[in-house]
Short mmCIF file of C-alpha atoms in Angstrom, two decimals:
data_model
loop_
_atom_site.label_atom_id
_atom_site.label_comp_id
_atom_site.label_asym_id
_atom_site.label_seq_id
_atom_site.Cartn_x
_atom_site.Cartn_y
_atom_site.Cartn_z
CA MET A 1 9.83 -25.15 15.36
CA THR A 2 8.55 -22.14 17.24
CA ILE A 3 10.43 -19.52 14.85
CA LEU A 4 9.31 -21.31 11.33
CA ASP A 5 5.67 -21.36 13.12
CA LEU A 6 5.63 -17.79 13.63
CA PHE A 7 6.98 -16.77 10.00
CA LEU A 8 4.46 -19.08 8.72
CA SER A 9 1.47 -17.32 10.95
CA PHE A 10 2.70 -13.92 10.09
CA PHE A 11 3.41 -14.74 6.41
CA LYS A 12 -0.23 -15.94 6.30
CA ILE A 13 -1.26 -12.83 7.92
CA GLY A 14 0.24 -10.85 5.52
CA SER A 15 -0.97 -12.73 2.68
CA PHE A 16 -4.66 -11.85 3.31
CA SER A 17 -4.24 -8.43 5.22
CA PHE A 18 -6.33 -6.14 2.71
CA GLY A 19 -7.22 -3.03 3.54
CA GLY A 20 -4.58 -2.68 6.39
CA GLY A 21 -4.62 -1.63 9.71
CA TYR A 22 -7.88 -2.70 11.60
CA CYS A 23 -9.02 -4.94 8.66
CA MET A 24 -6.44 -7.67 9.58
CA LEU A 25 -7.29 -7.75 13.89
CA PRO A 26 -9.50 -10.85 12.91
CA MET A 27 -6.68 -12.63 11.02
CA ILE A 28 -4.18 -11.76 13.55
CA GLU A 29 -6.71 -12.91 16.30
CA SER A 30 -7.32 -16.58 14.74
CA GLU A 31 -3.43 -17.17 14.32
CA ILE A 32 -1.71 -15.91 17.54
CA ILE A 33 -4.63 -16.08 19.73
CA THR A 34 -7.05 -19.06 18.79
CA LYS A 35 -4.78 -21.26 17.04
CA ASN A 36 -1.54 -20.88 18.80
CA GLN A 37 -2.14 -19.43 22.01
CA TRP A 38 0.59 -17.12 21.98
CA ILE A 39 -0.21 -14.24 23.49
CA THR A 40 -3.73 -13.55 25.48
CA THR A 41 -6.95 -11.41 24.23
CA ASP A 42 -5.46 -8.65 26.72
CA THR A 43 -2.10 -8.29 25.84
CA PHE A 44 -3.68 -8.63 21.89
CA ILE A 45 -5.65 -5.47 22.82
CA ASP A 46 -2.86 -3.49 24.41
CA ILE A 47 -0.85 -4.23 21.28
CA ILE A 48 -3.60 -2.40 19.22
CA ALA A 49 -3.46 0.43 21.55
CA THR A 50 0.31 0.54 21.70
CA SER A 51 0.08 0.71 17.65
CA GLN A 52 -2.25 3.81 17.98
CA MET A 53 0.24 5.70 20.18
CA THR A 54 3.30 4.77 18.40
CA PRO A 55 4.26 5.68 14.69
CA GLY A 56 4.14 2.60 12.28
CA PRO A 57 1.35 0.30 10.38
CA VAL A 58 -0.40 -2.05 12.65
CA ALA A 59 0.86 -5.19 11.15
CA VAL A 60 4.22 -4.21 11.61
CA ASN A 61 3.57 -3.64 15.34
CA SER A 62 1.89 -6.68 16.20
CA ALA A 63 4.36 -8.60 14.19
CA THR A 64 7.10 -7.38 16.16
CA PHE A 65 5.71 -7.13 19.52
CA VAL A 66 4.43 -10.54 19.16
CA GLY A 67 7.72 -11.89 18.07
CA TYR A 68 9.36 -10.51 20.65
CA GLN A 69 7.01 -12.02 23.49
CA ILE A 70 7.81 -15.50 22.24
CA ALA A 71 11.28 -15.75 20.68
CA GLY A 72 13.13 -12.26 21.50
CA VAL A 73 14.76 -9.94 18.62
CA LEU A 74 14.88 -12.72 16.14
CA GLY A 75 11.04 -13.42 16.42
CA SER A 76 10.24 -10.02 15.53
CA ALA A 77 12.52 -9.89 12.99
CA VAL A 78 11.40 -13.11 11.05
CA ASN A 79 7.27 -11.93 11.68
CA THR A 80 8.21 -8.62 10.38
CA PHE A 81 9.90 -10.23 7.46
CA GLY A 82 7.25 -12.62 7.15
CA VAL A 83 4.26 -10.16 6.87
CA ILE A 84 5.72 -8.03 4.36
CA LEU A 85 6.90 -10.54 2.24
CA VAL A 86 3.76 -11.30 -0.13
CA PRO A 87 2.38 -7.57 -0.03
CA ALA A 88 6.14 -6.46 -1.20
CA VAL A 89 6.45 -9.28 -3.86
CA LEU A 90 2.99 -8.37 -5.38
CA VAL A 91 3.42 -4.58 -5.03
CA MET A 92 7.17 -4.95 -7.14
CA ILE A 93 5.28 -7.26 -9.83
CA LEU A 94 1.92 -5.02 -10.08
CA SER A 95 4.25 -1.63 -10.83
CA LYS A 96 5.13 -2.68 -13.59
CA TYR A 97 1.41 -3.44 -14.97
CA VAL A 98 0.15 0.27 -13.48
CA ASP A 99 -1.82 1.15 -16.18
CA LYS A 100 -3.62 -2.13 -17.08
CA PHE A 101 -4.42 -2.15 -13.08
CA LYS A 102 -6.10 0.77 -12.48
CA ASN A 103 -8.84 0.11 -14.82
CA SER A 104 -9.18 -3.82 -14.50
CA LYS A 105 -12.12 -5.21 -14.60
CA LEU A 106 -10.91 -8.09 -12.18
CA LEU A 107 -10.38 -5.65 -9.68
CA GLU A 108 -13.61 -3.97 -9.64
CA ASP A 109 -14.74 -7.36 -9.41
CA ILE A 110 -12.80 -8.45 -6.44
CA PHE A 111 -13.51 -5.26 -4.35
CA THR A 112 -17.12 -5.63 -4.66
CA GLY A 113 -17.52 -8.08 -2.35
CA LEU A 114 -13.94 -7.48 -0.58
CA ARG A 115 -15.25 -3.97 0.68
CA PRO A 116 -17.83 -4.77 2.79
CA ALA A 117 -15.94 -7.67 3.71
CA LEU A 118 -13.71 -5.33 5.33
CA VAL A 119 -16.15 -3.45 7.37
CA GLY A 120 -17.61 -6.86 8.88
CA LEU A 121 -14.00 -7.51 9.44
CA ILE A 122 -13.52 -4.61 11.43
CA LEU A 123 -16.83 -4.90 13.34
CA ALA A 124 -15.81 -8.59 14.22
CA ALA A 125 -12.67 -7.04 15.44
CA ALA A 126 -14.90 -4.78 17.49
CA PHE A 127 -16.70 -6.92 19.10
CA SER A 128 -13.99 -9.79 19.85
CA VAL A 129 -12.10 -7.05 21.55
CA GLY A 130 -15.13 -5.72 23.45
CA LYS A 131 -15.81 -9.27 24.56
CA THR A 132 -12.99 -8.85 27.19
CA ALA A 133 -12.52 -5.01 27.28
CA ILE A 134 -16.29 -4.27 28.16
CA PHE A 135 -16.56 -6.09 31.28
CA ASN A 136 -18.68 -3.31 33.74
CA ILE A 137 -20.90 -0.26 33.32
CA GLN A 138 -17.68 2.06 33.90
CA THR A 139 -15.53 0.41 30.91
CA LEU A 140 -18.93 0.49 29.14
CA GLY A 141 -19.25 4.05 29.62
CA ILE A 142 -15.39 4.71 28.93
CA SER A 143 -15.91 3.02 25.24
CA ILE A 144 -19.15 5.03 24.78
CA VAL A 145 -17.59 8.78 25.86
CA ILE A 146 -14.31 7.92 23.60
CA PHE A 147 -16.43 6.84 20.87
CA ILE A 148 -18.09 10.37 21.17
CA ILE A 149 -15.10 12.53 21.63
CA ILE A 150 -13.50 10.69 18.53
CA ASN A 151 -16.53 10.92 16.25
CA ARG A 152 -17.83 14.24 17.23
CA PHE A 153 -15.39 16.50 18.16
CA LYS A 154 -12.51 15.02 16.07
CA THR A 155 -10.33 14.30 19.25
CA HIS A 156 -7.07 12.69 17.74
CA PRO A 157 -6.72 9.29 18.92
CA ILE A 158 -3.51 9.43 20.79
CA LEU A 159 -5.23 12.33 22.89
CA ALA A 160 -8.37 9.80 23.34
CA ILE A 161 -6.10 6.83 24.68
CA VAL A 162 -4.20 9.18 27.02
CA PHE A 163 -7.94 10.44 28.20
CA SER A 164 -9.31 6.58 28.35
CA GLY A 165 -6.05 6.10 30.47
CA VAL A 166 -6.81 8.68 33.19
CA LEU A 167 -10.48 8.10 33.14
CA GLY A 168 -9.73 4.26 34.06
CA ALA A 169 -7.46 5.59 36.94
CA VAL A 170 -10.31 7.68 38.16
CA ILE A 171 -13.64 5.62 37.86
CA LEU A 172 -12.00 1.83 37.73
CA MET B 1 24.13 11.35 -1.89
CA ASN B 2 23.40 7.37 -3.03
CA LYS B 3 20.08 6.89 -4.05
CA ASN B 4 19.54 3.92 -1.98
CA LEU B 5 20.95 6.00 1.23
CA LYS B 6 18.29 8.81 0.66
CA LEU B 7 15.31 6.47 0.02
CA PHE B 8 16.25 4.62 3.16
CA LEU B 9 16.81 8.07 5.28
CA ILE B 10 13.66 9.39 3.63
CA TYR B 11 11.30 6.96 4.71
CA LEU B 12 13.19 6.52 7.95
CA LYS B 13 12.38 10.08 8.68
CA ILE B 14 8.13 9.27 7.82
CA GLY B 15 8.41 5.82 9.69
CA ALA B 16 9.68 7.49 12.57
CA PHE B 17 7.10 10.82 12.77
CA THR B 18 3.79 9.34 11.31
CA PHE B 19 1.33 8.50 13.84
CA GLY B 20 -1.98 7.03 12.64
CA GLY B 21 -0.67 4.91 10.04
CA GLY B 22 -0.64 4.90 6.17
CA PHE B 23 -3.08 7.56 4.87
CA ALA B 24 -1.21 10.02 7.18
CA MET B 25 1.96 9.24 5.54
CA ILE B 26 0.74 9.87 1.75
CA PRO B 27 0.88 13.61 1.83
CA LEU B 28 4.46 13.48 3.47
CA ILE B 29 5.93 11.11 1.22
CA GLU B 30 4.73 12.95 -1.89
CA ARG B 31 6.25 16.11 -0.89
CA GLU B 32 9.63 13.89 -0.62
CA ILE B 33 9.32 12.18 -3.88
CA VAL B 34 7.73 14.33 -6.12
CA GLU B 35 8.41 17.75 -5.20
CA ASN B 36 11.91 17.65 -3.36
CA ASN B 37 13.36 15.22 -5.42
CA LYS B 38 11.27 14.89 -8.55
CA TRP B 39 12.04 11.45 -8.94
CA MET B 40 8.22 11.15 -10.11
CA GLU B 41 5.47 12.95 -11.47
CA PRO B 42 2.45 13.64 -9.63
CA GLU B 43 -0.02 11.39 -11.72
CA GLU B 44 2.65 8.52 -11.33
CA PHE B 45 2.45 9.05 -7.89
CA ASN B 46 -0.91 8.78 -7.45
CA ASP B 47 -1.67 5.54 -9.85
CA SER B 48 0.60 4.15 -7.14
CA LEU B 49 -1.67 4.76 -4.90
CA ALA B 50 -4.03 2.29 -6.41
CA ILE B 51 -1.83 -0.26 -6.18
CA CYS B 52 -0.99 -0.07 -2.63
CA GLN B 53 -4.04 -0.39 -1.68
CA SER B 54 -5.14 -3.37 -3.62
CA VAL B 55 -2.86 -5.71 -2.59
CA PRO B 56 -2.72 -7.04 0.94
CA GLY B 57 -0.34 -5.30 3.32
CA ALA B 58 0.12 -1.81 5.16
CA ILE B 59 -0.07 0.91 2.73
CA ALA B 60 3.20 2.65 4.32
CA VAL B 61 5.17 -0.22 3.71
CA ASN B 62 3.55 -1.06 0.22
CA ASN B 63 3.91 2.56 -0.81
CA ALA B 64 8.00 2.60 0.31
CA VAL B 65 8.31 -0.63 -1.71
CA PHE B 66 6.47 0.76 -4.89
CA ILE B 67 8.49 3.93 -4.79
CA GLY B 68 11.75 2.39 -3.87
CA TYR B 69 11.56 -0.06 -6.81
CA ARG B 70 10.32 2.31 -9.49
CA ILE B 71 13.38 4.78 -7.94
CA ASN B 72 16.06 1.81 -7.85
CA GLY B 73 14.99 -1.46 -8.36
CA VAL B 74 14.93 -4.54 -5.51
CA MET B 75 17.86 -2.33 -3.93
CA GLY B 76 15.65 0.72 -3.57
CA ALA B 77 12.72 -1.25 -2.49
CA VAL B 78 14.59 -3.10 0.05
CA ALA B 79 16.17 0.48 1.73
CA ALA B 80 13.14 2.39 1.35
CA SER B 81 11.06 -0.60 3.23
CA LEU B 82 14.12 -0.87 5.99
CA GLY B 83 13.61 2.48 6.56
CA VAL B 84 10.06 2.85 6.79
CA ILE B 85 9.93 -0.47 9.30
CA ILE B 86 12.95 0.33 11.41
CA PRO B 87 11.45 3.06 13.65
CA SER B 88 8.50 1.11 14.47
CA PHE B 89 10.21 -2.05 14.89
CA LEU B 90 12.77 -0.81 17.46
CA ILE B 91 10.25 1.32 19.41
CA ILE B 92 7.75 -1.74 19.48
CA MET B 93 10.74 -3.70 20.60
CA ALA B 94 11.44 -1.20 23.76
CA ILE B 95 8.22 -1.36 24.78
CA ALA B 96 7.89 -4.97 24.59
CA SER B 97 10.92 -5.56 26.47
CA VAL B 98 9.40 -3.45 29.83
CA PHE B 99 5.59 -4.62 29.18
CA THR B 100 5.49 -7.53 31.39
CA GLN B 101 7.51 -5.50 33.94
CA ILE B 102 4.73 -2.81 33.76
CA LYS B 103 1.95 -4.91 33.65
CA ASP B 104 2.93 -6.65 37.27
CA ILE B 105 2.66 -3.41 38.98
CA ASN B 106 -1.33 -3.71 40.27
CA LYS B 107 -1.83 -0.25 40.67
CA ILE B 108 -1.90 0.34 36.61
CA ASP B 109 -4.28 -2.14 36.02
CA PRO B 110 -7.29 0.62 35.88
CA ILE B 111 -5.20 2.54 33.65
CA PHE B 112 -5.04 -0.50 31.32
CA ASN B 113 -8.50 -1.19 31.46
CA GLY B 114 -9.58 2.32 30.50
CA ILE B 115 -7.27 1.95 27.40
CA ARG B 116 -8.38 -1.52 26.68
CA ALA B 117 -12.23 0.08 26.69
CA ALA B 118 -10.92 2.71 24.13
CA VAL B 119 -9.56 0.62 22.07
CA VAL B 120 -13.46 -0.67 20.89
CA ALA B 121 -14.41 2.56 19.84
CA LEU B 122 -11.13 3.19 18.05
CA ILE B 123 -11.99 0.39 16.01
CA LEU B 124 -15.60 0.72 15.86
CA THR B 125 -14.68 4.28 14.04
CA ALA B 126 -12.52 2.50 11.84
CA GLY B 127 -15.21 0.16 10.73
CA LEU B 128 -17.61 3.36 10.60
CA LYS B 129 -15.31 5.26 8.17
CA LEU B 130 -15.27 2.08 5.74
CA PHE B 131 -19.04 1.56 5.66
CA THR B 132 -20.64 2.10 2.54
CA LYS B 133 -24.85 1.91 1.94
CA GLY B 134 -26.46 -0.79 -0.12
CA ILE B 135 -28.42 -4.37 0.34
CA PHE B 136 -25.65 -6.22 -0.91
CA ASN B 137 -22.98 -4.21 1.38
CA LEU B 138 -25.22 -4.96 4.09
CA PHE B 139 -25.75 -8.70 3.86
CA ILE B 140 -22.06 -9.06 3.21
CA ILE B 141 -20.93 -7.12 6.45
CA ALA B 142 -23.67 -9.33 8.33
CA ILE B 143 -22.33 -12.47 6.49
CA THR B 144 -18.89 -11.58 7.65
CA PHE B 145 -19.77 -10.43 10.77
CA VAL B 146 -21.41 -13.55 11.98
CA GLY B 147 -19.40 -15.98 10.12
CA ILE B 148 -16.29 -14.71 12.39
CA SER B 149 -17.85 -13.52 15.49
CA TYR B 150 -20.33 -16.31 15.89
CA PHE B 151 -19.37 -19.33 13.59
CA GLN B 152 -15.97 -19.28 14.24
CA LEU B 153 -14.89 -19.09 10.69
CA ASN B 154 -11.43 -18.72 9.66
CA PRO B 155 -11.02 -14.73 8.26
CA ILE B 156 -9.25 -16.31 5.21
CA ILE B 157 -12.39 -18.56 4.27
CA VAL B 158 -14.90 -15.71 4.98
CA ILE B 159 -12.76 -13.18 2.88
CA ILE B 160 -12.90 -15.60 -0.45
CA MET B 161 -16.73 -15.87 0.28
CA ALA B 162 -17.49 -12.32 0.08
CA VAL B 163 -15.38 -12.15 -3.04
CA ALA B 164 -17.05 -14.93 -4.29
CA PHE B 165 -20.52 -13.27 -3.90
CA GLY B 166 -19.23 -9.90 -5.39
CA ILE B 167 -17.84 -11.83 -8.57
CA LEU B 168 -21.49 -13.30 -8.65
CA LYS B 169 -23.19 -10.06 -8.20
CA ASN B 170 -21.21 -8.34 -10.77
CA LYS B 171 -21.87 -11.41 -13.25
CA SER B 172 -25.61 -11.76 -12.56
CA GLU B 173 -25.80 -7.94 -13.48
CA GLY B 174 -23.89 -8.39 -16.42
CA ILE B 175 -21.57 -5.44 -15.73
#
């Protein structure tokens, strides 16, 4: 029942993907690498890099990529549907209550703990990716250089990725 | 032009040309929906962003669903979200289909390894942008990180735990 498993995994990822983007990486990792071993950590990191260099949300990109690797076009379609289903239904329901929702106490309550948790999730993703991606002094150097050129010199992430590939070709 | 088709085409354009995820798309979407087509007032558009960011899911897709639904019901939501998804769907499938062949070329390994090291920096940068100070925040960041990275807890459980802590904190402060 691979197709059903795929759907359920991405359904779960979609249901808890608060914050979008990198916040959902630990969830994707736990479902598709740790639990189901559908792809390797290396491939996972390559998907993140690819998502950054192509248009479109990380969530949809990784759903499409993983689905294709495991079950072809059908896998891609099923995963993408799975990952957007719960958010889409929630958005449609809540769109009727915009005014109530905006100043809701419940929302503030939820986000008090959720906001910092998202930072923790991203740091956990960075740590996990780092364990695989940084394996010698050169890769550590590339990581630090890229961090500096993005944050200090505001280099565009796509340009930074191209640069890191060039650095890799030269020093690794 | 049919509203569904128009929604589809607007979001198709946005999906195909916006790099860097949801937030980069917002100004483009606003111009199309509020200025060019006058489908929505600016205030209403801004309010929609609060909802799109508060529920799980990619901001770009949530926004497409919200705007599409407001303008033309479920069919509008389907048209807009298909539009925003299809470009990345096709691009990623094309990449995935040649990915294995490319990876088997040994010469490419150093390039991939360089890029993988850069991904660590990209993720850290995203974390830095969301960071807010305060003892409670630091506490939650720490337990989330340790829970996932060290104790290998399921991220869903960690999120629920963090939300519970937040509710307890607000209760104890009588907010």
